[in-house]
Short mmCIF file of C-alpha atoms and ligand atoms in Angstrom, two decimals:
data_model
loop_
_atom_site.label_atom_id
_atom_site.label_comp_id
_atom_site.label_asym_id
_atom_site.label_seq_id
_atom_site.Cartn_x
_atom_site.Cartn_y
_atom_site.Cartn_z
CA MET A 1 -3.06 -13.12 10.17
CA VAL A 2 -0.58 -12.50 7.42
CA GLU A 3 2.21 -10.07 6.87
CA GLU A 4 1.17 -7.87 9.71
CA PHE A 5 4.54 -6.32 10.28
CA GLU A 6 6.20 -5.81 6.96
CA LYS A 7 6.23 -2.58 5.04
CA SER A 8 4.04 -4.59 2.75
CA LYS A 9 4.45 -4.50 -1.00
CA THR A 10 0.84 -5.52 -1.46
CA ARG A 11 -2.11 -3.56 -0.06
CA PRO A 12 -3.81 -5.62 2.64
CA GLN A 13 -7.36 -6.60 1.83
CA PHE A 14 -9.79 -4.17 3.43
CA HIS A 15 -12.82 -6.16 4.46
CA MET A 16 -16.38 -4.81 4.75
CA PRO A 17 -19.62 -6.83 4.88
CA PRO A 18 -22.23 -6.15 2.17
CA PRO A 19 -24.30 -2.95 2.68
CA MET A 20 -26.71 -3.21 5.65
CA ASP A 21 -29.88 -1.22 6.32
CA PHE A 22 -30.17 0.64 9.57
CA PRO A 23 -32.74 -1.51 11.46
CA LYS A 24 -36.28 -0.10 11.13
CA GLU A 25 -37.44 -1.45 14.44
CA GLY A 26 -35.77 -2.79 17.52
CA ALA A 27 -35.26 -6.56 17.72
CA PRO A 28 -36.10 -8.78 20.71
CA GLU A 29 -33.28 -8.94 23.21
CA ASP A 30 -32.79 -12.72 22.88
CA GLU A 31 -32.48 -12.42 19.12
CA VAL A 32 -29.85 -9.70 19.46
CA LEU A 33 -27.92 -11.72 22.00
CA GLU A 34 -28.00 -14.84 19.81
CA ALA A 35 -26.68 -12.89 16.83
CA ILE A 36 -23.89 -11.43 18.94
CA LYS A 37 -23.04 -14.85 20.30
CA ASP A 38 -22.80 -16.24 16.77
CA LEU A 39 -20.54 -13.48 15.54
CA LEU A 40 -18.34 -13.51 18.61
CA GLY A 41 -18.05 -17.25 18.28
CA SER A 42 -16.97 -17.13 14.65
CA ASN A 43 -13.25 -16.94 15.48
CA PRO A 44 -11.49 -19.75 13.62
CA TYR A 45 -8.95 -20.36 16.36
CA GLU A 46 -9.87 -21.47 19.82
CA ILE A 47 -8.38 -19.23 22.46
CA GLU A 48 -6.09 -22.01 23.56
CA LYS A 49 -4.82 -22.47 20.05
CA ASN A 50 -4.36 -18.82 19.18
CA PHE A 51 -0.83 -17.55 19.56
CA GLY A 52 -1.75 -14.25 17.84
CA ILE A 53 -0.23 -11.00 18.84
CA SER A 54 -2.06 -9.14 21.60
CA TYR A 55 -3.49 -10.48 24.79
CA VAL A 56 -5.84 -12.95 23.14
CA GLY A 57 -6.35 -14.86 26.34
CA PRO A 58 -8.72 -13.94 29.11
CA PRO A 59 -7.54 -11.06 31.29
CA HIS A 60 -7.03 -11.73 34.96
CA PRO A 61 -10.39 -12.88 36.43
CA ILE A 62 -10.71 -9.81 38.62
CA ALA A 63 -10.95 -7.66 35.48
CA ARG A 64 -14.33 -9.14 34.60
CA ARG A 65 -15.72 -8.43 38.05
CA VAL A 66 -14.38 -4.90 38.03
CA SER A 67 -15.80 -4.31 34.53
CA GLU A 68 -19.26 -5.01 35.95
CA LEU A 69 -18.67 -2.46 38.70
CA ALA A 70 -17.48 0.11 36.16
CA VAL A 71 -20.48 -0.04 33.83
CA GLY A 72 -21.45 3.47 32.72
CA THR A 73 -18.30 5.15 34.05
CA PHE A 74 -15.76 7.12 32.04
CA PHE A 75 -12.75 9.30 32.40
CA VAL A 76 -11.66 12.29 30.43
CA GLU A 77 -9.26 14.97 31.53
CA TRP A 78 -11.49 17.97 30.88
CA GLY A 79 -14.42 16.29 32.65
CA ARG A 80 -12.50 15.10 35.69
CA GLU A 81 -14.97 16.70 38.12
CA LEU A 82 -17.89 14.87 36.51
CA GLN A 83 -16.49 11.47 37.46
CA PRO A 84 -13.43 11.90 39.63
CA GLY A 85 -13.23 8.21 40.59
CA PRO A 86 -12.21 6.69 37.25
CA TYR A 87 -9.80 9.58 36.63
CA GLU A 88 -8.19 8.98 40.01
CA LEU A 89 -7.92 5.26 39.21
CA GLU A 90 -6.24 6.08 35.90
CA LYS A 91 -3.65 8.32 37.52
CA GLN A 92 -3.02 5.95 40.43
CA ALA A 93 -2.53 3.10 37.95
CA VAL A 94 0.01 5.26 36.12
CA ARG A 95 1.83 6.01 39.37
CA MET A 96 2.01 2.33 40.31
CA LEU A 97 3.45 1.53 36.92
CA VAL A 98 6.04 4.29 36.80
CA SER A 99 7.28 3.28 40.23
CA LEU A 100 8.07 -0.06 38.62
CA LEU A 101 9.76 1.62 35.69
CA GLY A 102 12.30 3.75 37.49
CA LYS A 103 10.58 7.10 38.11
CA PRO A 104 7.84 7.18 40.75
CA ASP A 105 7.03 10.83 40.02
CA ALA A 106 6.65 10.37 36.27
CA VAL A 107 3.21 11.14 34.86
CA GLY A 108 1.08 9.62 32.14
CA PHE A 109 -2.13 8.40 30.61
CA ILE A 110 -4.06 5.24 29.99
CA THR A 111 -4.40 4.91 26.23
CA SER A 112 -6.18 2.55 23.88
CA GLY A 113 -2.91 0.69 23.34
CA GLY A 114 0.53 0.82 21.84
CA THR A 115 -0.36 2.68 18.67
CA GLU A 116 -1.95 5.60 20.48
CA SER A 117 0.93 5.71 22.96
CA ASN A 118 3.57 5.80 20.22
CA ILE A 119 1.74 8.52 18.32
CA SER A 120 1.53 10.50 21.57
CA ALA A 121 5.30 10.18 21.99
CA LEU A 122 6.01 11.45 18.49
CA ARG A 123 3.75 14.41 19.06
CA LEU A 124 5.52 15.32 22.27
CA ALA A 125 8.95 14.95 20.62
CA ARG A 126 7.89 17.24 17.81
CA ASN A 127 6.23 19.82 20.06
CA LEU A 128 9.25 20.00 22.35
CA SER A 129 11.31 21.30 19.41
CA PRO A 130 9.03 24.02 18.06
CA SER A 131 11.79 25.75 16.14
CA VAL A 132 12.40 22.74 13.88
CA SER A 133 10.27 23.17 10.80
CA ALA A 134 11.08 19.82 9.14
CA PRO A 135 11.21 17.44 12.11
CA GLU A 136 12.85 14.04 11.87
CA VAL A 137 12.77 11.06 14.23
CA ILE A 138 15.22 8.15 14.06
CA MET A 139 14.32 4.56 14.89
CA PRO A 140 15.57 1.07 14.02
CA GLU A 141 13.72 -0.50 11.12
CA SER A 142 12.30 -3.04 13.59
CA GLY A 143 10.22 -0.29 15.26
CA HIS A 144 6.46 -0.81 15.28
CA TYR A 145 4.45 0.48 12.30
CA SER A 146 2.54 2.82 14.61
CA PHE A 147 5.55 5.15 14.37
CA ARG A 148 5.06 5.25 10.62
CA ILE A 149 1.40 6.15 11.13
CA GLY A 150 2.30 8.83 13.66
CA ALA A 151 5.05 10.27 11.50
CA GLU A 152 2.69 10.52 8.56
CA MET A 153 0.01 12.23 10.67
CA LEU A 154 2.39 14.63 12.36
CA GLY A 155 4.48 15.66 9.36
CA ILE A 156 7.58 13.99 10.76
CA ARG A 157 10.21 12.38 8.56
CA LEU A 158 10.94 8.97 10.06
CA ARG A 159 14.53 7.88 9.44
CA GLU A 160 14.74 4.10 9.82
CA ALA A 161 18.09 2.50 10.57
CA PRO A 162 18.53 -0.91 8.92
CA LEU A 163 19.20 -3.98 11.02
CA GLY A 164 22.26 -6.17 11.05
CA PRO A 165 22.15 -9.98 11.18
CA ASP A 166 21.77 -9.70 14.96
CA ILE A 167 18.49 -7.76 14.34
CA LEU A 168 20.06 -4.70 15.93
CA PRO A 169 20.74 -1.32 14.35
CA ASP A 170 24.29 -0.14 13.83
CA MET A 171 24.55 2.67 16.38
CA ASN A 172 27.18 4.52 14.34
CA TYR A 173 24.68 4.61 11.50
CA VAL A 174 21.94 5.79 13.86
CA GLU A 175 24.23 8.59 15.03
CA SER A 176 25.09 9.51 11.46
CA LEU A 177 21.38 10.20 10.85
CA VAL A 178 21.26 12.85 13.60
CA ASN A 179 21.11 16.35 12.16
CA ARG A 180 19.66 19.72 13.12
CA ASN A 181 16.16 18.55 12.19
CA THR A 182 16.26 15.55 14.53
CA VAL A 183 13.66 15.96 17.26
CA GLY A 184 13.80 12.50 18.76
CA LEU A 185 15.01 8.92 18.90
CA VAL A 186 12.88 5.81 19.29
CA CYS A 187 13.88 2.32 20.36
CA SER A 188 12.09 -0.77 21.64
CA ALA A 189 12.40 -3.02 24.65
CA PRO A 190 11.89 -5.35 22.95
CA GLY A 191 10.73 -4.94 19.33
CA GLY A 192 7.50 -6.69 18.45
CA ALA A 193 8.74 -8.69 15.47
CA PHE A 194 11.66 -10.65 16.84
CA MET A 195 11.59 -9.78 20.54
CA VAL A 196 15.09 -8.37 20.43
CA ILE A 197 15.79 -5.57 22.90
CA ASP A 198 17.35 -2.56 21.20
CA PRO A 199 20.51 -1.18 22.81
CA VAL A 200 18.50 1.22 24.95
CA GLU A 201 21.54 2.27 26.99
CA GLU A 202 23.35 3.28 23.81
CA PHE A 203 20.30 5.17 22.60
CA ALA A 204 20.15 6.90 25.99
CA ASP A 205 23.81 7.81 25.73
CA LEU A 206 23.28 9.24 22.24
CA ALA A 207 20.23 11.17 23.43
CA ARG A 208 22.25 12.59 26.32
CA ARG A 209 25.19 13.61 24.15
CA LYS A 210 22.99 15.25 21.50
CA GLY A 211 20.35 16.61 23.87
CA LEU A 212 17.60 14.61 22.14
CA PHE A 213 14.20 13.32 23.20
CA LEU A 214 14.16 9.52 23.58
CA HIS A 215 11.06 7.31 23.57
CA VAL A 216 11.18 3.64 24.57
CA ASP A 217 8.49 1.34 23.20
CA GLY A 218 8.08 -1.22 25.97
CA ALA A 219 4.78 -2.59 24.66
CA PHE A 220 5.76 -6.09 25.72
CA GLY A 221 8.68 -5.39 28.02
CA GLY A 222 7.10 -3.02 30.53
CA PHE A 223 5.11 -5.71 32.29
CA VAL A 224 7.78 -8.42 32.11
CA LEU A 225 11.34 -7.08 32.19
CA PRO A 226 11.10 -5.67 35.75
CA PHE A 227 9.85 -9.04 36.99
CA MET A 228 12.48 -10.98 35.04
CA ARG A 229 15.04 -8.97 36.95
CA GLU A 230 13.42 -10.13 40.18
CA LEU A 231 13.69 -13.69 38.89
CA GLY A 232 17.45 -13.19 38.52
CA HIS A 233 17.63 -12.68 34.74
CA ASP A 234 20.23 -10.31 33.43
CA VAL A 235 18.02 -7.47 32.17
CA PRO A 236 19.70 -4.41 30.65
CA GLN A 237 18.54 -0.97 31.74
CA PHE A 238 15.63 0.03 29.55
CA ASP A 239 13.42 2.40 31.50
CA PHE A 240 13.30 5.78 33.28
CA SER A 241 16.24 4.73 35.43
CA LEU A 242 18.23 5.93 32.39
CA PRO A 243 18.04 9.69 32.89
CA SER A 244 17.73 10.52 29.19
CA VAL A 245 14.66 8.35 28.60
CA SER A 246 12.00 11.01 28.02
CA THR A 247 8.89 8.90 27.49
CA MET A 248 7.95 5.24 27.58
CA MET A 249 4.98 3.15 26.79
CA THR A 250 3.79 -0.29 27.73
CA ASP A 251 0.61 -2.23 27.08
CA GLY A 252 -1.45 -3.70 29.87
CA HIS A 253 -3.27 -5.78 27.27
CA LYS A 254 -0.13 -7.57 26.19
CA LEU A 255 1.54 -9.06 29.24
CA GLY A 256 -0.11 -7.02 31.98
CA LEU A 257 -3.14 -9.34 32.10
CA MET A 258 -5.48 -6.41 31.50
CA PRO A 259 -8.38 -6.25 29.03
CA VAL A 260 -7.70 -5.28 25.44
CA ALA A 261 -7.46 -1.53 24.79
CA THR A 262 -5.40 -0.81 27.90
CA GLY A 263 -2.13 0.93 27.14
CA PHE A 264 0.05 3.35 29.08
CA PHE A 265 1.85 6.40 27.75
CA LEU A 266 4.35 7.59 30.37
CA VAL A 267 6.16 10.91 30.54
CA ARG A 268 9.29 11.49 32.58
CA ASP A 269 8.51 15.01 33.84
CA GLU A 270 5.18 16.74 34.11
CA GLU A 271 6.97 19.87 32.89
CA MET A 272 7.31 18.28 29.44
CA LEU A 273 3.54 18.44 29.01
CA GLN A 274 3.85 22.22 28.73
CA ALA A 275 4.64 21.51 25.06
CA ILE A 276 1.01 20.48 24.52
CA PRO A 277 -1.09 23.53 23.54
CA THR A 278 -4.01 22.88 25.90
CA GLU A 279 -5.53 26.31 25.44
CA ARG A 280 -6.75 25.01 22.09
CA THR A 281 -6.92 21.26 22.73
CA VAL A 282 -8.26 21.11 26.31
CA ILE A 283 -6.54 17.79 27.10
CA HIS A 284 -2.91 16.69 27.32
CA ASN A 285 -3.13 13.59 25.17
CA VAL A 286 -4.45 12.60 21.76
CA THR A 287 -7.76 10.90 22.59
CA ALA A 288 -10.45 11.98 25.03
CA THR A 289 -13.26 10.02 26.70
CA LYS A 290 -12.45 6.46 27.73
CA HIS A 291 -14.47 3.82 29.50
CA GLY A 292 -13.91 3.87 33.26
CA GLU A 293 -13.44 0.13 33.00
CA ARG A 294 -10.01 0.71 31.46
CA ALA A 295 -8.79 2.56 34.50
CA ALA A 296 -10.57 0.42 37.06
CA THR A 297 -9.41 -2.91 35.63
CA ALA A 298 -5.81 -1.69 35.21
CA TRP A 299 -5.75 -0.51 38.81
CA ALA A 300 -7.42 -3.68 40.07
CA VAL A 301 -5.17 -6.14 38.23
CA MET A 302 -2.01 -4.43 39.49
CA ARG A 303 -3.38 -4.20 43.00
CA ARG A 304 -4.59 -7.81 42.97
CA LEU A 305 -1.38 -9.32 41.62
CA GLY A 306 1.27 -7.06 43.07
CA ARG A 307 4.90 -7.65 42.22
CA LYS A 308 4.68 -11.16 43.56
CA GLY A 309 1.79 -12.11 41.28
CA TYR A 310 3.48 -10.67 38.19
CA VAL A 311 6.76 -12.39 39.07
CA GLU A 312 4.86 -15.66 39.22
CA SER A 313 3.08 -15.09 35.89
CA THR A 314 6.42 -14.08 34.31
CA ARG A 315 8.14 -17.18 35.64
CA HIS A 316 5.35 -19.32 34.21
CA VAL A 317 5.24 -17.72 30.78
CA LEU A 318 9.03 -17.92 30.42
CA GLU A 319 8.88 -21.61 31.22
CA VAL A 320 6.35 -22.13 28.42
CA VAL A 321 8.49 -20.06 26.02
CA ASP A 322 11.55 -22.09 26.87
CA PHE A 323 9.67 -25.32 26.24
CA ILE A 324 8.46 -24.09 22.84
CA VAL A 325 11.89 -22.79 21.80
CA LYS A 326 13.56 -26.08 22.68
CA GLY A 327 10.84 -27.95 20.77
CA ILE A 328 11.31 -25.77 17.67
CA GLU A 329 15.07 -26.23 17.80
CA ARG A 330 14.55 -29.98 17.80
CA ILE A 331 12.52 -29.88 14.56
CA ASP A 332 14.82 -30.49 11.64
CA GLY A 333 14.85 -27.53 9.24
CA LEU A 334 13.56 -24.84 11.61
CA ARG A 335 15.63 -22.21 13.35
CA MET A 336 14.90 -19.31 15.67
CA VAL A 337 15.31 -15.91 14.04
CA ALA A 338 16.74 -14.65 17.31
CA LYS A 339 16.81 -15.90 20.84
CA PRO A 340 13.60 -14.47 22.32
CA SER A 341 14.34 -11.95 25.04
CA ILE A 342 10.87 -12.46 26.45
CA THR A 343 7.65 -13.92 25.19
CA LEU A 344 7.56 -13.74 21.41
CA VAL A 345 8.95 -16.72 19.57
CA SER A 346 9.92 -16.05 15.93
CA PHE A 347 11.27 -18.81 13.78
CA THR A 348 12.06 -19.44 10.16
CA SER A 349 13.54 -22.10 7.89
CA ASP A 350 16.34 -22.22 5.37
CA THR A 351 15.25 -25.53 3.92
CA CYS A 352 11.46 -25.55 3.70
CA ASP A 353 8.76 -23.16 2.54
CA VAL A 354 7.80 -21.02 5.57
CA ARG A 355 4.53 -19.94 3.98
CA LYS A 356 3.52 -23.58 3.57
CA VAL A 357 4.31 -24.28 7.22
CA HIS A 358 2.25 -21.22 8.18
CA GLU A 359 -0.70 -22.37 6.07
CA GLY A 360 -0.37 -25.87 7.46
CA MET A 361 -0.56 -24.54 11.00
CA LEU A 362 -3.67 -22.50 10.19
CA GLN A 363 -5.31 -25.57 8.67
CA ARG A 364 -4.52 -27.47 11.84
CA GLY A 365 -6.29 -24.73 13.81
CA TRP A 366 -3.27 -22.99 15.32
CA GLY A 367 -3.44 -19.19 15.14
CA HIS A 368 -0.19 -17.24 14.89
CA THR A 369 1.27 -14.42 12.81
CA TYR A 370 3.36 -14.73 9.70
CA GLY A 371 5.26 -12.10 7.83
CA THR A 372 8.50 -10.76 6.46
CA VAL A 373 10.58 -8.15 8.22
CA SER A 374 13.93 -6.98 6.91
CA GLY A 375 13.80 -9.75 4.34
CA ILE A 376 13.31 -12.47 6.96
CA GLU A 377 10.20 -14.56 6.41
CA TYR A 378 9.03 -15.88 9.72
CA ILE A 379 6.28 -17.32 11.89
CA ARG A 380 5.67 -15.71 15.23
CA LEU A 381 3.95 -16.82 18.38
CA SER A 382 2.94 -14.53 21.16
CA VAL A 383 3.00 -16.55 24.35
CA HIS A 384 0.76 -15.36 27.16
CA PRO A 385 0.44 -16.29 30.78
CA HIS A 386 -2.69 -18.37 30.32
CA ARG A 387 -0.83 -20.89 28.15
CA ASP A 388 0.55 -24.03 29.68
CA LEU A 389 2.92 -26.79 28.69
CA GLU A 390 0.03 -28.81 27.31
CA HIS A 391 -0.81 -26.06 24.77
CA ALA A 392 2.85 -25.79 23.95
CA ALA A 393 3.17 -29.53 23.35
CA GLY A 394 0.06 -29.51 21.13
CA PHE A 395 1.50 -26.66 19.13
CA LEU A 396 4.83 -28.41 18.65
CA GLU A 397 3.18 -31.60 17.52
CA ALA A 398 1.15 -29.72 14.88
CA LEU A 399 4.27 -27.83 13.84
CA GLU A 400 6.29 -30.96 13.29
CA ASP A 401 3.44 -32.29 11.20
CA SER A 402 3.20 -29.08 9.15
CA VAL A 403 6.93 -29.04 8.46
CA ARG A 404 6.76 -32.64 7.30
CA ALA A 405 3.81 -31.80 5.01
CA ALA A 406 5.52 -28.64 3.69
CA ARG A 407 8.44 -30.75 2.63
CA GLY A 408 6.05 -33.07 0.77
C1 PLP B 1 6.44 -3.30 20.00
C2 PLP B 1 5.04 -2.88 19.73
N1 PLP B 1 4.69 -1.59 19.87
C3 PLP B 1 3.43 -1.16 19.65
C4 PLP B 1 2.43 -2.03 19.29
C5 PLP B 1 1.04 -1.52 19.03
O1 PLP B 1 0.16 -1.96 19.98
P1 PLP B 1 -1.44 -1.91 19.80
O2 PLP B 1 -1.78 -3.01 18.87
O3 PLP B 1 -1.93 -2.08 21.18
O4 PLP B 1 -1.78 -0.56 19.24
C6 PLP B 1 2.74 -3.38 19.14
C7 PLP B 1 1.69 -4.34 18.75
O5 PLP B 1 1.88 -5.50 18.65
C8 PLP B 1 4.07 -3.82 19.35
O6 PLP B 1 4.42 -5.10 19.17
#
C-alpha cells in the first residue's frame, strides 16, 4: 500500500511465495475450500476499514446473483456466434453508459479495468496517425501510470506536462509540446492521485484547433460526475458532449458498484475502429475472451439502479466525503492537498511526518494508500458507496490519534 502512484525512485518489492510443486493428486474438496478461505481471509484490513484504491467494497448485491447465473459464460468478439448473449449484454451495457456520457451512438468494449482501457486508447491514437513514425502523446504529469505502460509497449513517447500548485497543467506549456509527431492528448476527469479534474474543455479546444485525438480518463468520474450534475453540482463538461473528445474510459469497479475487473473503453465513432488492423488481429481491442459475468453484472447493476439509484449512491458517498474532509481540516497540522472533486480524499502535513501518520494508520488497522506525486507526500482515501458516517468517524478518530503519536 505504499508509493503506488509515484514514478518511484526505488523498485517496488516483487513478491513471490517459495517454490511450490504442482500437486501430484487432487485434494478433497473441503480441504481446498478451507485453504482458499484462509488465504482469502488473510487481508490485514477489514473491508470496512480499507480505504484502498479500487472498489474494495462489495459490489451491488445483484452482481452476486447475476454472477451465479453467468457461470461458464464468456464473450469474445471473434466468437460472438458461440455465445451471443454475453456479447449482447456487453454491447448493451456500453450503449447505456455512452448515453450517459454524451454520445448514445458511441461504441466500445468492456475491459479488465482502467489500465487496459488506457492502453487501448493509446493504441487507437497511434494507429489513427499511421504516417507518424515517432509518435508522441501529451498528458499532465498527474495522468495514471497505465499511460506510461502503454507508451512503453506501443513505442510512443509520452510527454508529461508538470503540474502547478493547483495540481493542474499549464495549458500553454501543454500546447508548446504539440509538434508534428503528436498523435494525441490525454487528460483525466478526475486524476486518480488528487481527484482534480483536468481542464478537459481546454484540452478539447486544443484538440480541435490542432486536429488531435483526445482521450479522457474518467476512471472515477464516469460513474459519478453525470449524477453529481443531477444533484445540482456545477460539473464542467468532460465527456463526449465535447465534440473533440475521441475516446473515454471509466471503471465500473470503481464507483459503478460493479465487480472488480469491469472497465469500459468507449470510442466516439465506430469509424475510428477502422484504424485497428483486424485482418491480422481478429478483434478490435487488446484482450480477447472475458468472463460473461463481467458483461452480465455490468448490465444488471445499471439496469437495477438506473439513474435514480446512482444519484442516490452519489449523494450518499459525497456526504461521507464531506464529513471526512471536514474532520481532516479540524485536525491540527493536516491539510487537504486539493479540494476533492469527487470521492478521493488526499491530505498531507507541513508540520508532522506523513509517513509516520501513514504507518500509524496501518497499525491501527486502517487501509489506505500513501505516496508522493509531484513532490507532494500524501495519504489518500478512496471513499466508496458502502461506507457510512460511522466508518468515517472511526477513521477520523484513528487519524487524530496517529497524528498525535507521529508528533511524539
Ligand atoms: C485515474 C485512473 N485511471 C486508471 C486507473 C487504472 O485502473 P485499473 O486499476 O482498473 O487498471 C486508475 C486506478 O486507480 C486511476 O485512478
